């Protein structure tokens, strides 16, 4: 999934991603008598003038996402 947040700075986007991560993690789903808990990782990137296409922005967010997964999952990482 990708969320595009116009008029939202990187700090606010990280705050939102952290809230979503916590909210997902706090929910339990009952499936076939088994309680399941989920985690999620987020990569956050902010558009800058050097990003000529949407693909550049998504690529930056994707790199941050994979960094979050490499660092243990269930976390938010921001574009470097």
Short mmCIF file of C-alpha atoms in Angstrom, two decimals:
data_model
loop_
_atom_site.label_atom_id
_atom_site.label_comp_id
_atom_site.label_asym_id
_atom_site.label_seq_id
_atom_site.Cartn_x
_atom_site.Cartn_y
_atom_site.Cartn_z
CA UNK A 1 0.00 0.00 0.00
CA UNK A 2 1.06 3.56 -0.55
CA UNK A 3 -0.34 6.63 1.15
CA UNK A 4 0.18 9.99 -0.51
CA UNK A 5 -0.25 12.80 1.99
CA UNK A 6 -0.32 16.16 0.21
CA UNK A 7 0.54 19.17 2.36
CA UNK A 8 2.03 16.85 5.00
CA UNK A 9 5.64 17.12 6.09
CA UNK A 10 7.85 14.13 6.77
CA UNK A 11 7.59 14.50 10.56
CA UNK A 12 3.78 14.43 10.43
CA UNK A 13 3.88 11.46 8.05
CA UNK A 14 6.15 9.55 10.44
CA UNK A 15 3.77 10.36 13.32
CA UNK A 16 0.84 9.02 11.31
CA UNK A 17 2.74 5.88 10.31
CA UNK A 18 3.69 5.24 13.95
CA UNK A 19 0.06 5.62 15.01
CA UNK A 20 -1.09 3.20 12.29
CA UNK A 21 1.63 0.73 13.26
CA UNK A 22 0.58 0.81 16.93
CA UNK A 23 -3.13 0.58 16.08
CA UNK A 24 -2.64 -2.44 13.83
CA UNK A 25 -0.46 -4.13 16.44
CA UNK A 26 -3.01 -3.62 19.18
CA UNK A 27 -5.79 -5.42 17.32
CA UNK A 28 -6.48 -9.13 17.62
CA UNK A 29 -8.22 -11.17 14.95
CA UNK A 30 -9.91 -14.47 15.74
CA UNK A 31 -9.59 -16.96 12.88
CA UNK A 32 -10.60 -20.61 13.22
CA UNK A 33 -10.28 -20.38 16.99
CA UNK A 34 -6.80 -18.87 16.83
CA UNK A 35 -6.06 -15.33 17.93
CA UNK A 36 -3.82 -13.60 15.40
CA UNK A 37 -1.84 -10.41 15.89
CA UNK A 38 -0.30 -8.46 13.04
CA UNK A 39 2.58 -6.08 12.73
CA UNK A 40 3.45 -3.69 9.94
CA UNK A 41 6.45 -1.76 8.76
CA UNK A 42 6.44 1.62 7.03
CA UNK A 43 8.84 3.52 4.85
CA UNK A 44 8.31 7.28 4.76
CA UNK A 45 9.70 9.60 2.10
CA UNK A 46 9.07 13.25 1.37
CA UNK A 47 8.90 14.66 -2.14
CA UNK A 48 11.76 16.96 -3.04
CA UNK A 49 12.38 18.96 -6.22
CA UNK A 50 15.00 16.45 -7.44
CA UNK A 51 12.29 13.77 -7.68
CA UNK A 52 11.04 14.35 -11.20
CA UNK A 53 8.57 11.48 -11.21
CA UNK A 54 6.29 9.69 -8.77
CA UNK A 55 8.45 6.60 -9.21
CA UNK A 56 11.37 8.39 -7.54
CA UNK A 57 9.25 9.15 -4.48
CA UNK A 58 7.92 5.61 -4.30
CA UNK A 59 11.44 4.26 -4.70
CA UNK A 60 12.67 6.33 -1.76
CA UNK A 61 9.77 5.11 0.38
CA UNK A 62 10.44 1.52 -0.70
CA UNK A 63 14.09 1.77 0.35
CA UNK A 64 13.01 3.08 3.75
CA UNK A 65 10.49 0.24 4.05
CA UNK A 66 13.12 -2.41 3.35
CA UNK A 67 15.42 -0.77 5.89
CA UNK A 68 12.60 -1.10 8.45
CA UNK A 69 12.27 -4.79 7.62
CA UNK A 70 16.03 -5.35 7.85
CA UNK A 71 16.13 -3.65 11.25
CA UNK A 72 13.59 -5.99 12.79
CA UNK A 73 10.19 -5.20 11.26
CA UNK A 74 7.24 -3.58 13.02
CA UNK A 75 8.82 -0.15 12.75
CA UNK A 76 8.83 3.08 10.79
CA UNK A 77 11.89 4.22 8.88
CA UNK A 78 12.31 7.56 7.19
CA UNK A 79 14.01 8.20 3.86
CA UNK A 80 17.65 9.12 4.43
#
